[in-house]
Amino acid sequence: STQSTGSSVVLTERALGHHIHNPHTHRHIHTMLHTYNSMLSILLFCYCLSMSNGQTPSRMMFKVEPKSEDCFYENFPTNAKVDIEWSVLDGGLLDIEIKIFQAERVIFNKLYFEGRGEEGKYSFVTTTEGPLGFCFNNEMSRFTVKTCTFSISNSKNSEQVKTSDLTAFEQSIQKIERGFEVVEQEQRYYRVREHAHRNTAESTNTKVYVWSLVESIILLLMSLGQIWYLRRLFSEKRTGL
């Protein structure tokens, strides 16, 4: 019986070894692991969205006509943290007057100049529930249209949870959420800079094209003037002879 038991063990090991080294089995295991990782990534992403504390970021790009003011309104609950970012992409001195108010109370009012070391953002916490107004005033300009962009995000200003009270999984989710926020901020920044640089390149191209035409016209007029002057000079000499 001992010999039969040993032979069965040897046969089992050989069968397992053959099964493990089977390429079809390796492909099947790799497919299962890939599917599991994909499902885990989707679950983590959905959980991050559910743990985002109700943030609702939005972004707009618009033009403010000269001698006019554009206002936008949005409802916010009480004790909500509001973050607003803005920038002036094109037009004049890249200046715009910004005003944030609720009912009759002015929360923020500033004349902003793009590219002068000023930060185009402001954060505050609402004290009452109701609509907030965000106004962009271009009344100081007579002819120049201003191209502006701004984004609003809000979240419930609840008490921060201690890290020790969170599980390792929840801490990882918070870390991923913060990483998403940083990536989103960087994308917004580079999108704005790319738009501003494209406007600068298009403006430079237009100026070069116009000045090239002006130089060509000036050279043509100078050539015609020189021809006319030389012909007149020689005709006067012939008349004098």
PDB file of C-alpha atoms in Angstrom:
ATOM      1  CA  SER A   1       0.000   0.000   0.000  1.00  0.00           C
ATOM      2  CA  THR A   2       2.950   2.261   0.614  1.00  0.00           C
ATOM      3  CA  GLN A   3       4.114   1.911  -2.953  1.00  0.00           C
ATOM      4  CA  SER A   4       0.687   2.625  -4.327  1.00  0.00           C
ATOM      5  CA  THR A   5       0.358   5.727  -2.153  1.00  0.00           C
ATOM      6  CA  GLY A   6       3.757   7.024  -3.286  1.00  0.00           C
ATOM      7  CA  SER A   7       2.948   6.423  -6.932  1.00  0.00           C
ATOM      8  CA  SER A   8      -0.349   8.266  -6.585  1.00  0.00           C
ATOM      9  CA  VAL A   9       1.465  11.225  -5.018  1.00  0.00           C
ATOM     10  CA  VAL A  10       3.970  11.266  -7.847  1.00  0.00           C
ATOM     11  CA  LEU A  11       1.197  11.117 -10.421  1.00  0.00           C
ATOM     12  CA  THR A  12      -0.663  13.953  -8.689  1.00  0.00           C
ATOM     13  CA  GLU A  13       2.425  16.152  -8.634  1.00  0.00           C
ATOM     14  CA  ARG A  14       3.052  15.461 -12.292  1.00  0.00           C
ATOM     15  CA  ALA A  15      -0.537  16.299 -13.148  1.00  0.00           C
ATOM     16  CA  LEU A  16      -0.390  19.543 -11.173  1.00  0.00           C
ATOM     17  CA  GLY A  17       2.928  20.475 -12.750  1.00  0.00           C
ATOM     18  CA  HIS A  18       1.508  19.814 -16.204  1.00  0.00           C
ATOM     19  CA  HIS A  19      -1.573  21.877 -15.354  1.00  0.00           C
ATOM     20  CA  ILE A  20       0.472  24.797 -13.978  1.00  0.00           C
ATOM     21  CA  HIS A  21       2.850  24.915 -16.924  1.00  0.00           C
ATOM     22  CA  ASN A  22      -0.011  24.756 -19.391  1.00  0.00           C
ATOM     23  CA  PRO A  23       0.047  28.028 -21.465  1.00  0.00           C
ATOM     24  CA  HIS A  24      -3.754  28.062 -21.763  1.00  0.00           C
ATOM     25  CA  THR A  25      -4.007  28.039 -17.983  1.00  0.00           C
ATOM     26  CA  HIS A  26      -1.556  30.953 -17.714  1.00  0.00           C
ATOM     27  CA  ARG A  27      -3.600  32.942 -20.248  1.00  0.00           C
ATOM     28  CA  HIS A  28      -6.807  32.220 -18.364  1.00  0.00           C
ATOM     29  CA  ILE A  29      -5.285  33.300 -15.033  1.00  0.00           C
ATOM     30  CA  HIS A  30      -3.895  36.492 -16.613  1.00  0.00           C
ATOM     31  CA  THR A  31      -7.336  37.321 -18.060  1.00  0.00           C
ATOM     32  CA  MET A  32      -8.990  36.783 -14.684  1.00  0.00           C
ATOM     33  CA  LEU A  33      -6.442  39.029 -12.927  1.00  0.00           C
ATOM     34  CA  HIS A  34      -6.864  41.757 -15.548  1.00  0.00           C
ATOM     35  CA  THR A  35     -10.660  41.620 -15.177  1.00  0.00           C
ATOM     36  CA  TYR A  36     -10.356  41.746 -11.397  1.00  0.00           C
ATOM     37  CA  ASN A  37      -8.042  44.787 -11.528  1.00  0.00           C
ATOM     38  CA  SER A  38     -10.395  46.570 -13.942  1.00  0.00           C
ATOM     39  CA  MET A  39     -13.396  45.945 -11.706  1.00  0.00           C
ATOM     40  CA  LEU A  40     -11.439  47.103  -8.666  1.00  0.00           C
ATOM     41  CA  SER A  41     -10.429  50.324 -10.458  1.00  0.00           C
ATOM     42  CA  ILE A  42     -14.047  51.023 -11.416  1.00  0.00           C
ATOM     43  CA  LEU A  43     -15.195  50.422  -7.848  1.00  0.00           C
ATOM     44  CA  LEU A  44     -12.495  52.748  -6.492  1.00  0.00           C
ATOM     45  CA  PHE A  45     -13.488  55.469  -8.965  1.00  0.00           C
ATOM     46  CA  CYS A  46     -17.185  55.172  -8.072  1.00  0.00           C
ATOM     47  CA  TYR A  47     -16.331  55.274  -4.387  1.00  0.00           C
ATOM     48  CA  CYS A  48     -14.244  58.404  -4.917  1.00  0.00           C
ATOM     49  CA  LEU A  49     -17.205  60.062  -6.594  1.00  0.00           C
ATOM     50  CA  SER A  50     -19.490  59.088  -3.717  1.00  0.00           C
ATOM     51  CA  MET A  51     -16.969  60.419  -1.159  1.00  0.00           C
ATOM     52  CA  SER A  52     -16.470  63.772  -2.901  1.00  0.00           C
ATOM     53  CA  ASN A  53     -18.644  65.625  -0.306  1.00  0.00           C
ATOM     54  CA  GLY A  54     -21.055  66.894  -2.971  1.00  0.00           C
ATOM     55  CA  GLN A  55     -18.607  69.119  -4.826  1.00  0.00           C
ATOM     56  CA  THR A  56     -20.108  70.491  -8.037  1.00  0.00           C
ATOM     57  CA  PRO A  57     -17.411  72.220 -10.070  1.00  0.00           C
ATOM     58  CA  SER A  58     -18.443  74.092 -13.196  1.00  0.00           C
ATOM     59  CA  ARG A  59     -16.553  76.219 -15.689  1.00  0.00           C
ATOM     60  CA  MET A  60     -17.619  78.869 -18.158  1.00  0.00           C
ATOM     61  CA  MET A  61     -15.971  80.942 -20.852  1.00  0.00           C
ATOM     62  CA  PHE A  62     -17.680  84.093 -22.083  1.00  0.00           C
ATOM     63  CA  LYS A  63     -17.140  87.552 -23.588  1.00  0.00           C
ATOM     64  CA  VAL A  64     -17.989  90.783 -21.780  1.00  0.00           C
ATOM     65  CA  GLU A  65     -18.938  93.566 -24.174  1.00  0.00           C
ATOM     66  CA  PRO A  66     -17.613  97.106 -23.568  1.00  0.00           C
ATOM     67  CA  LYS A  67     -19.683  99.372 -21.313  1.00  0.00           C
ATOM     68  CA  SER A  68     -21.573  96.347 -19.954  1.00  0.00           C
ATOM     69  CA  GLU A  69     -21.732  93.944 -17.007  1.00  0.00           C
ATOM     70  CA  ASP A  70     -22.453  90.198 -17.066  1.00  0.00           C
ATOM     71  CA  CYS A  71     -23.769  88.466 -13.938  1.00  0.00           C
ATOM     72  CA  PHE A  72     -24.312  84.802 -13.082  1.00  0.00           C
ATOM     73  CA  TYR A  73     -26.376  83.394 -10.218  1.00  0.00           C
ATOM     74  CA  GLU A  74     -26.331  80.069  -8.413  1.00  0.00           C
ATOM     75  CA  ASN A  75     -28.041  78.800  -5.268  1.00  0.00           C
ATOM     76  CA  PHE A  76     -25.935  77.662  -2.314  1.00  0.00           C
ATOM     77  CA  PRO A  77     -26.913  76.131   1.032  1.00  0.00           C
ATOM     78  CA  THR A  78     -25.914  77.500   4.408  1.00  0.00           C
ATOM     79  CA  ASN A  79     -22.377  76.815   5.646  1.00  0.00           C
ATOM     80  CA  ALA A  80     -21.096  75.854   2.184  1.00  0.00           C
ATOM     81  CA  LYS A  81     -17.488  76.505   1.216  1.00  0.00           C
ATOM     82  CA  VAL A  82     -17.416  78.288  -2.155  1.00  0.00           C
ATOM     83  CA  ASP A  83     -14.259  78.467  -4.283  1.00  0.00           C
ATOM     84  CA  ILE A  84     -14.232  80.661  -7.384  1.00  0.00           C
ATOM     85  CA  GLU A  85     -11.412  81.016  -9.896  1.00  0.00           C
ATOM     86  CA  TRP A  86     -11.313  83.434 -12.822  1.00  0.00           C
ATOM     87  CA  SER A  87      -8.966  84.723 -15.488  1.00  0.00           C
ATOM     88  CA  VAL A  88      -8.983  87.254 -18.331  1.00  0.00           C
ATOM     89  CA  LEU A  89      -7.778  85.685 -21.564  1.00  0.00           C
ATOM     90  CA  ASP A  90      -8.038  88.487 -24.081  1.00  0.00           C
ATOM     91  CA  GLY A  91      -8.920  92.152 -24.420  1.00  0.00           C
ATOM     92  CA  GLY A  92      -7.226  95.450 -23.639  1.00  0.00           C
ATOM     93  CA  LEU A  93      -5.125  95.473 -20.485  1.00  0.00           C
ATOM     94  CA  LEU A  94      -6.593  92.106 -19.405  1.00  0.00           C
ATOM     95  CA  ASP A  95      -8.535  93.844 -16.642  1.00  0.00           C
ATOM     96  CA  ILE A  96     -12.007  93.183 -15.308  1.00  0.00           C
ATOM     97  CA  GLU A  97     -13.957  94.248 -12.215  1.00  0.00           C
ATOM     98  CA  ILE A  98     -15.293  91.301 -10.218  1.00  0.00           C
ATOM     99  CA  LYS A  99     -18.083  91.482  -7.672  1.00  0.00           C
ATOM    100  CA  ILE A 100     -19.584  88.704  -5.542  1.00  0.00           C
ATOM    101  CA  PHE A 101     -22.736  89.477  -3.584  1.00  0.00           C
ATOM    102  CA  GLN A 102     -25.711  87.891  -1.860  1.00  0.00           C
ATOM    103  CA  ALA A 103     -28.893  89.935  -1.740  1.00  0.00           C
ATOM    104  CA  GLU A 104     -27.744  93.440  -0.736  1.00  0.00           C
ATOM    105  CA  ARG A 105     -24.503  92.324   0.913  1.00  0.00           C
ATOM    106  CA  VAL A 106     -21.309  92.629  -1.160  1.00  0.00           C
ATOM    107  CA  ILE A 107     -18.942  89.776  -0.293  1.00  0.00           C
ATOM    108  CA  PHE A 108     -16.071  90.594  -2.655  1.00  0.00           C
ATOM    109  CA  ASN A 109     -15.301  93.471  -5.025  1.00  0.00           C
ATOM    110  CA  LYS A 110     -12.011  93.965  -6.875  1.00  0.00           C
ATOM    111  CA  LEU A 111     -10.552  95.360 -10.093  1.00  0.00           C
ATOM    112  CA  TYR A 112      -8.441  92.463 -11.353  1.00  0.00           C
ATOM    113  CA  PHE A 113      -5.495  92.646 -13.771  1.00  0.00           C
ATOM    114  CA  GLU A 114      -4.316  89.407 -15.370  1.00  0.00           C
ATOM    115  CA  GLY A 115      -0.590  88.653 -15.271  1.00  0.00           C
ATOM    116  CA  ARG A 116       0.409  91.186 -12.591  1.00  0.00           C
ATOM    117  CA  GLY A 117       1.129  88.793  -9.748  1.00  0.00           C
ATOM    118  CA  GLU A 118      -2.461  88.665  -8.549  1.00  0.00           C
ATOM    119  CA  GLU A 119      -4.250  85.408  -7.848  1.00  0.00           C
ATOM    120  CA  GLY A 120      -7.506  85.033  -9.703  1.00  0.00           C
ATOM    121  CA  LYS A 121      -9.366  83.136  -6.997  1.00  0.00           C
ATOM    122  CA  TYR A 122     -11.370  83.703  -3.840  1.00  0.00           C
ATOM    123  CA  SER A 123     -12.862  81.413  -1.180  1.00  0.00           C
ATOM    124  CA  PHE A 124     -15.518  82.037   1.443  1.00  0.00           C
ATOM    125  CA  VAL A 125     -18.207  80.278   3.483  1.00  0.00           C
ATOM    126  CA  THR A 126     -21.869  81.128   3.039  1.00  0.00           C
ATOM    127  CA  THR A 127     -23.790  82.284   6.101  1.00  0.00           C
ATOM    128  CA  THR A 128     -27.315  82.089   4.688  1.00  0.00           C
ATOM    129  CA  GLU A 129     -29.079  79.985   2.102  1.00  0.00           C
ATOM    130  CA  GLY A 130     -29.942  81.583  -1.221  1.00  0.00           C
ATOM    131  CA  PRO A 131     -28.579  82.683  -4.595  1.00  0.00           C
ATOM    132  CA  LEU A 132     -25.130  84.190  -4.960  1.00  0.00           C
ATOM    133  CA  GLY A 133     -24.312  86.670  -7.705  1.00  0.00           C
ATOM    134  CA  PHE A 134     -21.017  86.704  -9.626  1.00  0.00           C
ATOM    135  CA  CYS A 135     -20.628  89.832 -11.781  1.00  0.00           C
ATOM    136  CA  PHE A 136     -17.932  90.779 -14.306  1.00  0.00           C
ATOM    137  CA  ASN A 137     -17.932  94.502 -15.076  1.00  0.00           C
ATOM    138  CA  ASN A 138     -16.364  95.930 -18.249  1.00  0.00           C
ATOM    139  CA  GLU A 139     -17.877  99.415 -18.047  1.00  0.00           C
ATOM    140  CA  MET A 140     -14.429 101.019 -17.856  1.00  0.00           C
ATOM    141  CA  SER A 141     -13.726  99.933 -21.448  1.00  0.00           C
ATOM    142  CA  ARG A 142     -15.204 101.829 -24.400  1.00  0.00           C
ATOM    143  CA  PHE A 143     -14.294  99.604 -27.351  1.00  0.00           C
ATOM    144  CA  THR A 144     -12.520  96.460 -26.081  1.00  0.00           C
ATOM    145  CA  VAL A 145     -14.300  93.146 -25.582  1.00  0.00           C
ATOM    146  CA  LYS A 146     -12.932  91.045 -22.696  1.00  0.00           C
ATOM    147  CA  THR A 147     -12.782  87.252 -22.893  1.00  0.00           C
ATOM    148  CA  CYS A 148     -13.090  85.762 -19.399  1.00  0.00           C
ATOM    149  CA  THR A 149     -13.348  82.343 -17.837  1.00  0.00           C
ATOM    150  CA  PHE A 150     -14.288  81.281 -14.330  1.00  0.00           C
ATOM    151  CA  SER A 151     -15.117  78.139 -12.367  1.00  0.00           C
ATOM    152  CA  ILE A 152     -17.130  77.579  -9.211  1.00  0.00           C
ATOM    153  CA  SER A 153     -16.911  74.656  -6.812  1.00  0.00           C
ATOM    154  CA  ASN A 154     -18.681  74.220  -3.509  1.00  0.00           C
ATOM    155  CA  SER A 155     -18.641  71.661  -0.733  1.00  0.00           C
ATOM    156  CA  LYS A 156     -20.324  71.275   2.623  1.00  0.00           C
ATOM    157  CA  ASN A 157     -18.118  72.832   5.258  1.00  0.00           C
ATOM    158  CA  SER A 158     -18.380  69.897   7.661  1.00  0.00           C
ATOM    159  CA  GLU A 159     -15.943  69.011  10.412  1.00  0.00           C
ATOM    160  CA  GLN A 160     -12.803  67.264   9.286  1.00  0.00           C
ATOM    161  CA  VAL A 161     -12.575  63.594  10.213  1.00  0.00           C
ATOM    162  CA  LYS A 162      -9.451  62.535  12.020  1.00  0.00           C
ATOM    163  CA  THR A 163      -7.122  60.278  10.104  1.00  0.00           C
ATOM    164  CA  SER A 164      -7.007  57.830  13.002  1.00  0.00           C
ATOM    165  CA  ASP A 165     -10.789  57.321  12.700  1.00  0.00           C
ATOM    166  CA  LEU A 166     -10.528  56.190   9.086  1.00  0.00           C
ATOM    167  CA  THR A 167      -9.675  52.764   7.804  1.00  0.00           C
ATOM    168  CA  ALA A 168      -6.718  52.157   5.527  1.00  0.00           C
ATOM    169  CA  PHE A 169      -9.067  51.843   2.565  1.00  0.00           C
ATOM    170  CA  GLU A 170     -10.767  55.191   3.330  1.00  0.00           C
ATOM    171  CA  GLN A 171      -7.386  56.876   3.763  1.00  0.00           C
ATOM    172  CA  SER A 172      -6.351  55.572   0.344  1.00  0.00           C
ATOM    173  CA  ILE A 173      -9.592  56.899  -1.138  1.00  0.00           C
ATOM    174  CA  GLN A 174      -8.969  60.340   0.368  1.00  0.00           C
ATOM    175  CA  LYS A 175      -5.439  60.333  -1.030  1.00  0.00           C
ATOM    176  CA  ILE A 176      -6.744  59.442  -4.498  1.00  0.00           C
ATOM    177  CA  GLU A 177      -9.420  62.152  -4.202  1.00  0.00           C
ATOM    178  CA  ARG A 178      -6.810  64.783  -3.359  1.00  0.00           C
ATOM    179  CA  GLY A 179      -4.763  63.605  -6.316  1.00  0.00           C
ATOM    180  CA  PHE A 180      -7.793  64.003  -8.588  1.00  0.00           C
ATOM    181  CA  GLU A 181      -8.323  67.549  -7.317  1.00  0.00           C
ATOM    182  CA  VAL A 182      -4.689  68.463  -7.988  1.00  0.00           C
ATOM    183  CA  VAL A 183      -4.860  67.007 -11.502  1.00  0.00           C
ATOM    184  CA  GLU A 184      -8.089  68.900 -12.196  1.00  0.00           C
ATOM    185  CA  GLN A 185      -6.566  72.188 -11.015  1.00  0.00           C
ATOM    186  CA  GLU A 186      -3.495  71.643 -13.182  1.00  0.00           C
ATOM    187  CA  GLN A 187      -5.660  70.858 -16.192  1.00  0.00           C
ATOM    188  CA  ARG A 188      -7.687  74.025 -15.677  1.00  0.00           C
ATOM    189  CA  TYR A 189      -4.507  76.100 -15.328  1.00  0.00           C
ATOM    190  CA  TYR A 190      -2.866  74.696 -18.455  1.00  0.00           C
ATOM    191  CA  ARG A 191      -6.117  75.006 -20.426  1.00  0.00           C
ATOM    192  CA  VAL A 192      -6.314  78.693 -19.564  1.00  0.00           C
ATOM    193  CA  ARG A 193      -2.625  79.262 -20.329  1.00  0.00           C
ATOM    194  CA  GLU A 194      -2.932  77.418 -23.644  1.00  0.00           C
ATOM    195  CA  HIS A 195      -5.883  79.601 -24.636  1.00  0.00           C
ATOM    196  CA  ALA A 196      -4.029  82.784 -23.652  1.00  0.00           C
ATOM    197  CA  HIS A 197      -0.888  81.727 -25.547  1.00  0.00           C
ATOM    198  CA  ARG A 198      -2.941  80.833 -28.612  1.00  0.00           C
ATOM    199  CA  ASN A 199      -4.566  84.271 -28.538  1.00  0.00           C
ATOM    200  CA  THR A 200      -1.112  85.862 -28.259  1.00  0.00           C
ATOM    201  CA  ALA A 201       0.188  83.813 -31.191  1.00  0.00           C
ATOM    202  CA  GLU A 202      -2.836  84.665 -33.342  1.00  0.00           C
ATOM    203  CA  SER A 203      -2.562  88.352 -32.451  1.00  0.00           C
ATOM    204  CA  THR A 204       1.169  88.351 -33.279  1.00  0.00           C
ATOM    205  CA  ASN A 205       0.491  86.582 -36.560  1.00  0.00           C
ATOM    206  CA  THR A 206      -2.152  89.173 -37.484  1.00  0.00           C
ATOM    207  CA  LYS A 207       0.181  92.060 -36.622  1.00  0.00           C
ATOM    208  CA  VAL A 208       3.032  90.551 -38.663  1.00  0.00           C
ATOM    209  CA  TYR A 209       0.683  90.038 -41.624  1.00  0.00           C
ATOM    210  CA  VAL A 210      -0.657  93.611 -41.455  1.00  0.00           C
ATOM    211  CA  TRP A 211       2.791  95.189 -41.104  1.00  0.00           C
ATOM    212  CA  SER A 212       4.079  93.085 -44.006  1.00  0.00           C
ATOM    213  CA  LEU A 213       1.286  94.462 -46.166  1.00  0.00           C
ATOM    214  CA  VAL A 214       2.058  98.000 -45.005  1.00  0.00           C
ATOM    215  CA  GLU A 215       5.768  97.570 -45.770  1.00  0.00           C
ATOM    216  CA  SER A 216       4.959  96.157 -49.213  1.00  0.00           C
ATOM    217  CA  ILE A 217       2.691  99.113 -49.982  1.00  0.00           C
ATOM    218  CA  ILE A 218       5.319 101.597 -48.760  1.00  0.00           C
ATOM    219  CA  LEU A 219       8.031  99.947 -50.914  1.00  0.00           C
ATOM    220  CA  LEU A 220       5.708  99.984 -53.922  1.00  0.00           C
ATOM    221  CA  LEU A 221       4.902 103.680 -53.417  1.00  0.00           C
ATOM    222  CA  MET A 222       8.593 104.509 -52.981  1.00  0.00           C
ATOM    223  CA  SER A 223       9.443 102.650 -56.180  1.00  0.00           C
ATOM    224  CA  LEU A 224       6.732 104.451 -58.124  1.00  0.00           C
ATOM    225  CA  GLY A 225       7.851 107.789 -56.652  1.00  0.00           C
ATOM    226  CA  GLN A 226      11.471 107.164 -57.625  1.00  0.00           C
ATOM    227  CA  ILE A 227      10.471 106.191 -61.175  1.00  0.00           C
ATOM    228  CA  TRP A 228       8.304 109.286 -61.483  1.00  0.00           C
ATOM    229  CA  TYR A 229      11.079 111.522 -60.132  1.00  0.00           C
ATOM    230  CA  LEU A 230      13.756 110.075 -62.476  1.00  0.00           C
ATOM    231  CA  ARG A 231      11.500 110.357 -65.521  1.00  0.00           C
ATOM    232  CA  ARG A 232      10.691 113.946 -64.638  1.00  0.00           C
ATOM    233  CA  LEU A 233      14.382 114.734 -64.081  1.00  0.00           C
ATOM    234  CA  PHE A 234      15.445 113.361 -67.488  1.00  0.00           C
ATOM    235  CA  SER A 235      12.508 115.014 -69.265  1.00  0.00           C
ATOM    236  CA  GLU A 236      13.518 118.412 -67.819  1.00  0.00           C
ATOM    237  CA  LYS A 237      17.104 117.942 -68.985  1.00  0.00           C
ATOM    238  CA  ARG A 238      15.926 117.126 -72.516  1.00  0.00           C
ATOM    239  CA  THR A 239      13.708 120.187 -72.537  1.00  0.00           C
ATOM    240  CA  GLY A 240      16.621 122.365 -71.405  1.00  0.00           C
ATOM    241  CA  LEU A 241      18.794 121.041 -74.191  1.00  0.00           C
TER     242      LEU A 241
END
